[in-house]
Amino acid sequence: MLLKYENGISIPEALNISLTGILVVMLMLAVLAVLVVLLSKGVRFAESMAKKEQKAPEIKTPVNTEKPVNTVTLPDTDSEGQLDLYKTDEKTAAVIMAIVSDESGIPLNRLKFNSIKLIEK
């Protein structure tokens, strides 16, 4: 004698229906996961193709080895110019100049400081 629910379905039939439902849901989730992976690869491929198309062809220009006559170049280790300090010492000025060089990404010998002035609040 099998136990039956009120609607006439036995316990093994109910377990069979439940198991089938769970398997269908898991199968659909697996299919969705595969579709997401394939879609992701397709988008990456399309982006890489678009980047390749956007790259402009390199135009080779002739290299001019002559130096311009009126250009002044800074040496790699020295700087040029004069720095006026107002109400500040050389150590503080050196720290300020180093911070400006670091934050801007420009080498210190390529920057020109005219003056550094302490502003009191």
Coordinates of C-alpha atoms in Angstrom, one line a residue:
M1 CA 0.0 0.0 0.0
L2 CA 1.5 3.3 -1.2
L3 CA 0.8 6.5 0.6
K4 CA -0.9 9.1 -1.5
Y5 CA -1.3 12.8 -1.2
E6 CA -4.7 14.4 -1.2
N7 CA -4.6 14.9 -5.0
G8 CA -3.9 11.3 -5.7
I9 CA -0.1 11.4 -6.4
S10 CA 2.0 8.9 -4.6
I11 CA 5.3 9.7 -2.9
P12 CA 7.6 8.1 -5.5
E13 CA 5.7 10.0 -8.3
A14 CA 6.1 13.3 -6.3
L15 CA 9.8 12.6 -5.9
N16 CA 10.1 11.8 -9.6
I17 CA 8.4 15.1 -10.6
S18 CA 10.6 17.0 -8.1
L19 CA 13.8 15.4 -9.3
T20 CA 12.9 16.1 -13.0
G21 CA 12.1 19.7 -12.2
I22 CA 15.5 20.2 -10.4
L23 CA 17.3 18.5 -13.3
V24 CA 15.6 20.8 -15.9
V25 CA 16.5 23.9 -13.9
M26 CA 20.2 22.8 -13.5
L27 CA 20.3 22.0 -17.2
M28 CA 19.0 25.4 -18.1
L29 CA 21.5 27.1 -15.8
A30 CA 24.3 25.2 -17.5
V31 CA 23.1 26.3 -20.9
L32 CA 22.9 29.9 -19.8
A33 CA 26.4 29.7 -18.4
V34 CA 27.7 28.4 -21.7
L35 CA 25.9 31.2 -23.6
V36 CA 27.3 33.9 -21.3
V37 CA 30.9 32.6 -21.9
L38 CA 30.3 32.4 -25.7
L39 CA 28.8 35.9 -25.7
S40 CA 31.7 37.3 -23.7
K41 CA 34.3 35.8 -26.1
G42 CA 32.3 37.2 -29.0
V43 CA 32.3 40.7 -27.5
R44 CA 36.1 40.5 -26.8
F45 CA 36.7 39.4 -30.4
A46 CA 34.6 42.3 -31.8
E47 CA 36.4 44.8 -29.6
S48 CA 39.8 43.5 -30.7
M49 CA 38.8 43.8 -34.3
A50 CA 37.5 47.3 -33.8
K51 CA 40.8 48.3 -32.1
K52 CA 42.8 46.9 -35.0
E53 CA 40.7 48.9 -37.5
Q54 CA 41.0 52.1 -35.5
K55 CA 44.8 52.0 -35.4
A56 CA 46.1 54.4 -38.0
P57 CA 48.8 53.1 -40.2
E58 CA 52.2 54.4 -39.2
I59 CA 53.5 57.1 -41.5
K60 CA 57.2 57.1 -41.8
T61 CA 58.6 60.6 -41.8
P62 CA 62.1 61.4 -42.7
V63 CA 64.3 62.0 -39.6
N64 CA 65.9 65.4 -39.6
T65 CA 69.3 65.0 -37.9
E66 CA 70.2 68.7 -38.1
K67 CA 69.8 70.7 -34.8
P68 CA 67.8 73.9 -35.0
V69 CA 70.0 77.0 -34.7
N70 CA 68.0 78.9 -32.0
T71 CA 67.1 76.0 -29.7
V72 CA 68.6 75.9 -26.2
T73 CA 68.7 72.4 -24.7
L74 CA 69.2 71.6 -21.1
P75 CA 71.9 69.1 -20.1
D76 CA 70.8 65.9 -18.5
T77 CA 72.3 66.7 -15.1
D78 CA 72.3 70.5 -14.8
S79 CA 69.5 73.0 -14.8
E80 CA 69.5 76.6 -15.9
G81 CA 68.0 79.8 -14.4
Q82 CA 67.8 81.5 -11.1
L83 CA 65.4 80.9 -8.2
D84 CA 64.3 83.6 -5.8
L85 CA 63.3 82.5 -2.3
Y86 CA 61.0 84.6 -0.2
K87 CA 60.5 83.8 3.4
T88 CA 61.6 80.2 2.9
D89 CA 64.8 78.2 3.3
E90 CA 66.6 76.2 0.6
K91 CA 65.7 72.8 2.1
T92 CA 61.9 73.6 2.0
A93 CA 62.3 74.9 -1.6
A94 CA 64.1 71.7 -2.6
V95 CA 61.2 69.6 -1.1
I96 CA 58.6 71.7 -2.9
M97 CA 60.5 71.4 -6.2
A98 CA 60.8 67.6 -5.8
I99 CA 57.1 67.2 -5.1
V100 CA 56.1 69.3 -8.2
S101 CA 58.5 67.2 -10.3
D102 CA 57.1 63.9 -9.0
E103 CA 53.5 64.9 -9.3
S104 CA 53.8 66.3 -12.8
G105 CA 56.1 63.5 -14.0
I106 CA 58.5 66.0 -15.5
P107 CA 62.2 65.6 -14.6
L108 CA 63.4 68.3 -12.2
N109 CA 66.1 69.5 -14.6
R110 CA 63.3 70.2 -17.2
L111 CA 61.3 72.5 -14.9
K112 CA 62.0 76.2 -14.4
F113 CA 61.1 77.7 -11.1
N114 CA 61.3 81.5 -10.9
S115 CA 60.5 82.0 -7.3
I116 CA 59.1 80.2 -4.2
K117 CA 57.3 82.3 -1.6
L118 CA 56.0 81.3 1.8
I119 CA 52.4 82.3 2.2
E120 CA 51.3 82.6 5.8
K121 CA 47.7 82.1 6.7

